[in-house]
Amino acid sequence: MSSTSTPIDDLLRGSLDHCVKCTICETQCPVSNVTPLFPGPKYAGPQAERYRVGDEPSVEWSVDYCSGCGICSQACPQGVKIAEINAQARHKLKRQNGIPLRDRIITRPTWLGRAGTPVAPLANFTLGFKPLRALGEKTLGVHRNGPAPKFAGRRFSKWARGRSGPVSGRRIVYFHGCGTEYYEPWEGQKVVEILEHNGFRVEVPKQDCCGLPLQSSGLFDDARKVVLRLARALAPHVREDPETIIVGNATSCTLMLKREAREILGLEDDLDLKLVSERTYDICELLLLLHDRGELKTDFKPVSERVAYHAPCQQQGHYIGKPALELLALIPGLEVTEMNARCCGIAGTYGLKAEKYDIAMAVGAELFGQVRDSGASTVACDSETCRWQITHGTGLGSVHPIDFLHRAYGL
Amino acid sequence: MRGELHYDAVVIGAGTAGLVAGARLAESGAHVCVLAKGIGSTHLAPGTIDVLGYAPDRVASPREALSELVAARPDHPYALIGLDTVDHALAWFESCVGAGPLAGYRYVGRFEHNHLLPTAVGALRPSTLVPETMVAGDASAPEPVCVVGSRALRDFHPALCAANLTRAGIAARAVEVDIDVSRADENALGLARRFDDPAWRAGFAARLALKLQADERVGLPAMLGARDPGGAWSDLEHRLGRRVFEIPTLPPSVPGMRLYEILRSALRRAGGRLILGAEVVDAERSGSRVSAVLARTGGHDTRYAAPSFVLAAGGFASGAIELDSRWITHERVLGLPLRGVPAPEQPRFLGDYLAEQPMSRVGVAVDGDLRAEGADNVLVAGAALGGAVPWRELSGEGIALASGFRVAELAGAGAAATTGAAA
Ligand SMILES: Cc1cc2nc3c(=O)[nH]c(=O)nc-3n(C[C@H](O)[C@H](O)[C@H](O)COP(=O)(O)OP(=O)(O)OC[C@H]3O[C@@H](n4cnc5c(N)ncnc54)[C@H](O)[C@@H]3O)c2cc1C
Ligand code: SF4
Ligand code: SF4
Ligand code: SF4
């Protein structure tokens, strides 16, 4: 246990002095807007932070109810890093109070994935089996109805290794994340095929989790190890050639690499991570940049379908707007409605936790209502956990926006 | 690979001025991106379009008073914007509300007339274009006022409001209605969400009706609906059988949030982009033009290139203009020259807090076409403009709306001229 403050702590803490108590963040917080258990970003963040001194017991517990969605930081006109301050406070709380076994397990998608993949039918049965889920809720605190993904039973990396892509073309490094590796390998295949269609030669380095689930549950030491391991794995692939970038479809994971690991975990000085952070792009961000340069193929065939698009909070944290909307607009016949609600509620693993499930569903209610009102048959959303939650809340199928591009390309 | 995007125009700031400029540019067919560090003053201000309230006496007709003001003060933002533009901007805004996401919610007013509406402390505030939900609060209405509060909203004191209204010659009294809240710090937004619910509203109306006297109109803190304010307000009037009006509250301002939604969806409808959280941290110049701005996007910055830019980043309040510890003023976004800065030997601040402070007229130096000095393709709108004292004049929102509207006309014309020259 160390209580030494790093420069990044000071930067985050320093930002709280910019708070003018304007309440703008309070109007935006999806959690405090549905539950009195959380007093909101202004109180839990810049206000309570003043009373969190060194390793002294925290005077404020409610910060555990902050989902870490980051919406407050996006809205604050004074640049206060509210969500980041909350993440640090959550870490401290966990350090002082101990970490539930539940958090140690569900924050390890790699362990879960490795354990579940070979026995996917059994694991999926277990996850779908109500009595066992009820037991899991009692013993572990994972809510019985929480949207658990299904193991695909095969791994993306295996598919990637087993094929031969084009031998020439611009090099690009693909960071697929755990969701693609264990649960939705087909998303990764689509990413690769879209990139190849646009003249890239895709490299898939051996890689592991980015550590985000650990970080968002306050398990910072483990998160640091995990994200640095990933940075060591990715950095050599981009170091030599300044033109080579890393692209990912798991938007929360790319955000972790771009910004969160450095800001929240205090890893500003790690050179590998810095390099990876500068070179990482979200897949839709990249495709829109290509389109702007006139380098994106637009040989899209019509797709006649009505889609609701939800930009997940983590995607909004990239501060790049909603590139998916502009890409989807290129597809003839596709009718896209932009959802206005900010958060689906899940926030990674937040909505899986028994004590937070109802809050997450209440947060998501607005989005679920908008989706239903839109008359869409499918929901497009950039984050896998959000897609699972949206499907859980609406009963509609949900896909990454690139699914539509893949279909329209006829790949 | 480089993070770079091209637009016809890039607007910096998502307050009233930036959103209006962005929406108007997008409506004219331009490919527009609005970059903002965060949300602007909309969520804090009352959501009314105050064109001119004091000059320095209370203004009855903003149009008349403005003609005199611009003649006397050629450097005032309104003089640069032009009165016809103010008129057009007000008309555009009304139509924008009608086409907006809040069905049945309207703004009411004319350039020739100021409403005189109660504030939360019962002072009377002149305002030009206001939500219909506030109009019945006008000082000229004959009915006595019943100011309604609740312990649930601790920032609103009906007795104080009523006492001051009475002092101003308007018969008023206060009542409190119980509202069951689960949190001690409930604000107007939390309560507004309840008013969206018809069943909850019916219960509230029934409890309130018992406390009202025959001929009274009802003043409530501005919390009558976040999503369906038009419906909530008219339903309440109907249920109570009398006129009901909203009184702006301390922040967060529910009518201000509605204003934001109206402008944001106008921008969206017209195809403009809005990127929240994207702080502009640097600019690239070529000669006297800005060729691109850099926005912080995490990991790598993104470069936004355009033939024209609108700076609508606000003033001292939003942090776009600062006075540093060495008493030097800066425009922090693009580093543009300022005007109105008191000379070193002159006083910057006066002892009386509410007096007109010499620093308050500081703003980005512009020419007669709102073009920034030293940056030919940067137009300036809103609180970034100097020469006005919005909180004394009660002109902040009017200047933001009209200048946002005007720079869109000018930037559109500028972009067309550039394209024409290139062709
Ligand atoms: C509490 C309060 C009450 C008020 N009451 C009234 C009233 O009753 N009547 C009235 O007329 N006026 C009132 N005003 C003033 C009025 O609201 C403002 O004058 C007006 O809204 C200014 O609008 P704006 O768009 O120019 O700037 P703002 O609303 O300040 O918006 C500035 C925008 O620029 C963004 N920005 C700043 N720096 C950067 C950067 N580096 N990069 C990207 N974006 C940046 C901000 O995030 C924000 O989106 C009030 C203001 C406040 C704060
Ligand atoms: S939005 Fe920012 S400045 Fe305003 S209260 Fe929240 S943290 Fe403070
Ligand atoms: S991160 Fe999200 S949940 Fe947490 S305080 Fe901010 S807005 Fe609320
Ligand atoms: S955030 Fe991504 S890479 Fe990280 S744990 Fe999730 S799925 Fe894995």
PDB file of C-alpha atoms in Angstrom, chain A residues 201-343:
ATOM      1  CA  ARG A 201      -2.329  -5.669 -44.516  1.00  0.00           C
ATOM      2  CA  VAL A 202      -3.548  -6.565 -41.031  1.00  0.00           C
ATOM      3  CA  GLU A 203      -1.195  -7.811 -38.337  1.00  0.00           C
ATOM      4  CA  VAL A 204      -2.676  -9.480 -35.271  1.00  0.00           C
ATOM      5  CA  PRO A 205      -0.046  -9.582 -32.541  1.00  0.00           C
ATOM      6  CA  LYS A 206      -0.400 -11.969 -29.631  1.00  0.00           C
ATOM      7  CA  GLN A 207      -2.252  -9.932 -27.029  1.00  0.00           C
ATOM      8  CA  ASP A 208      -4.198 -10.002 -23.790  1.00  0.00           C
ATOM      9  CA  CYS A 209      -6.686  -7.872 -21.908  1.00  0.00           C
ATOM     10  CA  CYS A 210      -6.233  -4.112 -21.542  1.00  0.00           C
ATOM     11  CA  GLY A 211      -7.043  -4.176 -17.825  1.00  0.00           C
ATOM     12  CA  LEU A 212     -10.054  -1.883 -18.010  1.00  0.00           C
ATOM     13  CA  PRO A 213     -12.406  -4.080 -15.960  1.00  0.00           C
ATOM     14  CA  LEU A 214      -9.796  -4.267 -13.208  1.00  0.00           C
ATOM     15  CA  GLN A 215      -9.271  -0.544 -13.334  1.00  0.00           C
ATOM     16  CA  SER A 216     -12.968   0.320 -13.235  1.00  0.00           C
ATOM     17  CA  SER A 217     -13.457  -1.906 -10.216  1.00  0.00           C
ATOM     18  CA  GLY A 218     -10.630  -0.149  -8.411  1.00  0.00           C
ATOM     19  CA  LEU A 219      -8.063  -2.959  -8.726  1.00  0.00           C
ATOM     20  CA  PHE A 220      -5.309  -0.644  -9.877  1.00  0.00           C
ATOM     21  CA  ASP A 221      -2.197  -2.697  -9.201  1.00  0.00           C
ATOM     22  CA  ASP A 222      -3.494  -5.603 -11.243  1.00  0.00           C
ATOM     23  CA  ALA A 223      -4.768  -3.275 -13.937  1.00  0.00           C
ATOM     24  CA  ARG A 224      -1.343  -1.688 -14.284  1.00  0.00           C
ATOM     25  CA  LYS A 225       0.337  -5.040 -14.756  1.00  0.00           C
ATOM     26  CA  VAL A 226      -2.188  -6.106 -17.338  1.00  0.00           C
ATOM     27  CA  VAL A 227      -2.167  -2.943 -19.412  1.00  0.00           C
ATOM     28  CA  LEU A 228       1.604  -2.698 -19.386  1.00  0.00           C
ATOM     29  CA  ARG A 229       1.849  -6.275 -20.573  1.00  0.00           C
ATOM     30  CA  LEU A 230      -0.406  -5.332 -23.469  1.00  0.00           C
ATOM     31  CA  ALA A 231       1.619  -2.214 -24.212  1.00  0.00           C
ATOM     32  CA  ARG A 232       4.803  -4.312 -24.323  1.00  0.00           C
ATOM     33  CA  ALA A 233       3.081  -6.654 -26.760  1.00  0.00           C
ATOM     34  CA  LEU A 234       1.825  -3.922 -29.093  1.00  0.00           C
ATOM     35  CA  ALA A 235       4.563  -1.297 -29.014  1.00  0.00           C
ATOM     36  CA  PRO A 236       7.206  -3.245 -30.984  1.00  0.00           C
ATOM     37  CA  HIS A 237       4.758  -3.508 -33.887  1.00  0.00           C
ATOM     38  CA  VAL A 238       4.498   0.248 -34.344  1.00  0.00           C
ATOM     39  CA  ARG A 239       7.812   1.534 -33.050  1.00  0.00           C
ATOM     40  CA  GLU A 240       9.823   1.344 -36.236  1.00  0.00           C
ATOM     41  CA  ASP A 241       7.372   2.824 -38.692  1.00  0.00           C
ATOM     42  CA  PRO A 242       5.727   6.131 -37.786  1.00  0.00           C
ATOM     43  CA  GLU A 243       2.965   5.469 -40.315  1.00  0.00           C
ATOM     44  CA  THR A 244       1.753   2.258 -38.705  1.00  0.00           C
ATOM     45  CA  ILE A 245      -1.167   2.535 -36.343  1.00  0.00           C
ATOM     46  CA  ILE A 246      -3.142   0.269 -34.051  1.00  0.00           C
ATOM     47  CA  VAL A 247      -6.855  -0.067 -34.583  1.00  0.00           C
ATOM     48  CA  GLY A 248      -9.498  -1.622 -32.355  1.00  0.00           C
ATOM     49  CA  ASN A 249     -13.223  -2.269 -32.472  1.00  0.00           C
ATOM     50  CA  ALA A 250     -13.698  -2.570 -28.692  1.00  0.00           C
ATOM     51  CA  THR A 251     -14.185   1.107 -28.045  1.00  0.00           C
ATOM     52  CA  SER A 252     -13.790   1.005 -24.267  1.00  0.00           C
ATOM     53  CA  CYS A 253     -10.553  -0.932 -24.655  1.00  0.00           C
ATOM     54  CA  THR A 254      -9.118   1.494 -27.203  1.00  0.00           C
ATOM     55  CA  LEU A 255     -10.051   4.332 -24.858  1.00  0.00           C
ATOM     56  CA  MET A 256      -8.211   2.546 -22.081  1.00  0.00           C
ATOM     57  CA  LEU A 257      -5.106   2.414 -24.272  1.00  0.00           C
ATOM     58  CA  LYS A 258      -5.449   5.950 -25.582  1.00  0.00           C
ATOM     59  CA  ARG A 259      -6.138   7.773 -22.385  1.00  0.00           C
ATOM     60  CA  GLU A 260      -7.558   6.064 -19.328  1.00  0.00           C
ATOM     61  CA  ALA A 261      -4.619   3.867 -18.424  1.00  0.00           C
ATOM     62  CA  ARG A 262      -2.331   6.856 -18.528  1.00  0.00           C
ATOM     63  CA  GLU A 263      -4.625   9.277 -16.734  1.00  0.00           C
ATOM     64  CA  ILE A 264      -6.271   7.038 -14.170  1.00  0.00           C
ATOM     65  CA  LEU A 265      -3.572   4.492 -13.450  1.00  0.00           C
ATOM     66  CA  GLY A 266      -0.859   7.136 -13.400  1.00  0.00           C
ATOM     67  CA  LEU A 267       1.199   5.566 -16.172  1.00  0.00           C
ATOM     68  CA  GLU A 268       1.997   8.826 -17.965  1.00  0.00           C
ATOM     69  CA  ASP A 269       5.696   8.052 -18.045  1.00  0.00           C
ATOM     70  CA  ASP A 270       5.704   4.586 -19.536  1.00  0.00           C
ATOM     71  CA  LEU A 271       7.197   4.921 -23.017  1.00  0.00           C
ATOM     72  CA  ASP A 272       5.618   1.813 -24.520  1.00  0.00           C
ATOM     73  CA  LEU A 273       2.204   2.843 -23.296  1.00  0.00           C
ATOM     74  CA  LYS A 274       2.749   6.380 -24.539  1.00  0.00           C
ATOM     75  CA  LEU A 275       3.594   5.118 -27.994  1.00  0.00           C
ATOM     76  CA  VAL A 276       0.629   2.758 -28.052  1.00  0.00           C
ATOM     77  CA  SER A 277      -1.629   5.522 -26.769  1.00  0.00           C
ATOM     78  CA  GLU A 278      -0.599   7.913 -29.540  1.00  0.00           C
ATOM     79  CA  ARG A 279      -0.995   5.334 -32.264  1.00  0.00           C
ATOM     80  CA  THR A 280      -4.304   3.755 -31.246  1.00  0.00           C
ATOM     81  CA  TYR A 281      -7.477   4.498 -33.205  1.00  0.00           C
ATOM     82  CA  ASP A 282     -11.035   3.379 -32.852  1.00  0.00           C
ATOM     83  CA  ILE A 283     -12.141   1.515 -35.975  1.00  0.00           C
ATOM     84  CA  CYS A 284     -14.886   4.011 -36.894  1.00  0.00           C
ATOM     85  CA  GLU A 285     -12.554   6.919 -36.178  1.00  0.00           C
ATOM     86  CA  LEU A 286     -10.031   5.420 -38.591  1.00  0.00           C
ATOM     87  CA  LEU A 287     -12.581   4.713 -41.321  1.00  0.00           C
ATOM     88  CA  LEU A 288     -13.928   8.256 -41.129  1.00  0.00           C
ATOM     89  CA  LEU A 289     -10.396   9.686 -41.337  1.00  0.00           C
ATOM     90  CA  LEU A 290      -9.843   7.536 -44.427  1.00  0.00           C
ATOM     91  CA  HIS A 291     -13.108   8.763 -45.899  1.00  0.00           C
ATOM     92  CA  ASP A 292     -12.052  12.360 -45.294  1.00  0.00           C
ATOM     93  CA  ARG A 293      -8.867  11.663 -47.304  1.00  0.00           C
ATOM     94  CA  GLY A 294     -10.859  10.066 -50.074  1.00  0.00           C
ATOM     95  CA  GLU A 295      -9.250   6.710 -49.294  1.00  0.00           C
ATOM     96  CA  LEU A 296     -12.255   4.761 -48.053  1.00  0.00           C
ATOM     97  CA  LYS A 297     -13.903   2.545 -50.630  1.00  0.00           C
ATOM     98  CA  THR A 298     -17.552   3.467 -50.935  1.00  0.00           C
ATOM     99  CA  ASP A 299     -18.729   0.648 -53.164  1.00  0.00           C
ATOM    100  CA  PHE A 300     -21.599   0.054 -50.766  1.00  0.00           C
ATOM    101  CA  LYS A 301     -24.586  -1.952 -51.896  1.00  0.00           C
ATOM    102  CA  PRO A 302     -27.965  -0.903 -50.520  1.00  0.00           C
ATOM    103  CA  VAL A 303     -28.998  -2.372 -47.182  1.00  0.00           C
ATOM    104  CA  SER A 304     -32.638  -1.736 -46.474  1.00  0.00           C
ATOM    105  CA  GLU A 305     -33.025  -1.836 -42.755  1.00  0.00           C
ATOM    106  CA  ARG A 306     -33.977   0.464 -39.924  1.00  0.00           C
ATOM    107  CA  VAL A 307     -31.236   0.830 -37.301  1.00  0.00           C
ATOM    108  CA  ALA A 308     -31.040   2.672 -34.000  1.00  0.00           C
ATOM    109  CA  TYR A 309     -27.526   3.922 -33.280  1.00  0.00           C
ATOM    110  CA  HIS A 310     -26.334   4.366 -29.706  1.00  0.00           C
ATOM    111  CA  ALA A 311     -22.930   5.890 -29.074  1.00  0.00           C
ATOM    112  CA  PRO A 312     -21.728   4.299 -25.829  1.00  0.00           C
ATOM    113  CA  CYS A 313     -20.323   6.608 -23.149  1.00  0.00           C
ATOM    114  CA  GLN A 314     -16.892   5.047 -23.511  1.00  0.00           C
ATOM    115  CA  GLN A 315     -16.933   5.833 -27.223  1.00  0.00           C
ATOM    116  CA  GLN A 316     -17.911   9.409 -26.405  1.00  0.00           C
ATOM    117  CA  GLY A 317     -14.875   9.536 -24.125  1.00  0.00           C
ATOM    118  CA  HIS A 318     -12.645   9.441 -27.211  1.00  0.00           C
ATOM    119  CA  TYR A 319     -13.864  13.004 -27.873  1.00  0.00           C
ATOM    120  CA  ILE A 320     -14.266  12.262 -31.565  1.00  0.00           C
ATOM    121  CA  GLY A 321     -18.021  12.699 -31.846  1.00  0.00           C
ATOM    122  CA  LYS A 322     -19.950   9.893 -33.515  1.00  0.00           C
ATOM    123  CA  PRO A 323     -18.020   8.789 -36.588  1.00  0.00           C
ATOM    124  CA  ALA A 324     -20.187   5.667 -36.888  1.00  0.00           C
ATOM    125  CA  LEU A 325     -23.165   7.852 -37.751  1.00  0.00           C
ATOM    126  CA  GLU A 326     -21.340   9.383 -40.667  1.00  0.00           C
ATOM    127  CA  LEU A 327     -20.130   6.024 -41.898  1.00  0.00           C
ATOM    128  CA  LEU A 328     -23.588   4.478 -41.678  1.00  0.00           C
ATOM    129  CA  ALA A 329     -24.939   7.455 -43.632  1.00  0.00           C
ATOM    130  CA  LEU A 330     -22.791   6.336 -46.578  1.00  0.00           C
ATOM    131  CA  ILE A 331     -24.803   3.133 -46.956  1.00  0.00           C
ATOM    132  CA  PRO A 332     -27.670   3.517 -49.391  1.00  0.00           C
ATOM    133  CA  GLY A 333     -31.064   2.464 -48.079  1.00  0.00           C
ATOM    134  CA  LEU A 334     -30.007   2.234 -44.442  1.00  0.00           C
ATOM    135  CA  GLU A 335     -32.309   4.249 -42.204  1.00  0.00           C
ATOM    136  CA  VAL A 336     -30.392   5.296 -39.108  1.00  0.00           C
ATOM    137  CA  THR A 337     -31.894   6.983 -36.053  1.00  0.00           C
ATOM    138  CA  GLU A 338     -29.500   8.513 -33.556  1.00  0.00           C
ATOM    139  CA  MET A 339     -30.392   7.738 -29.946  1.00  0.00           C
ATOM    140  CA  ASN A 340     -30.262  10.675 -27.608  1.00  0.00           C
ATOM    141  CA  ALA A 341     -30.075   8.864 -24.261  1.00  0.00           C
ATOM    142  CA  ARG A 342     -26.555   8.833 -22.961  1.00  0.00           C
ATOM    143  CA  CYS A 343     -25.975   5.534 -21.256  1.00  0.00           C
TER     144      CYS A 343
END
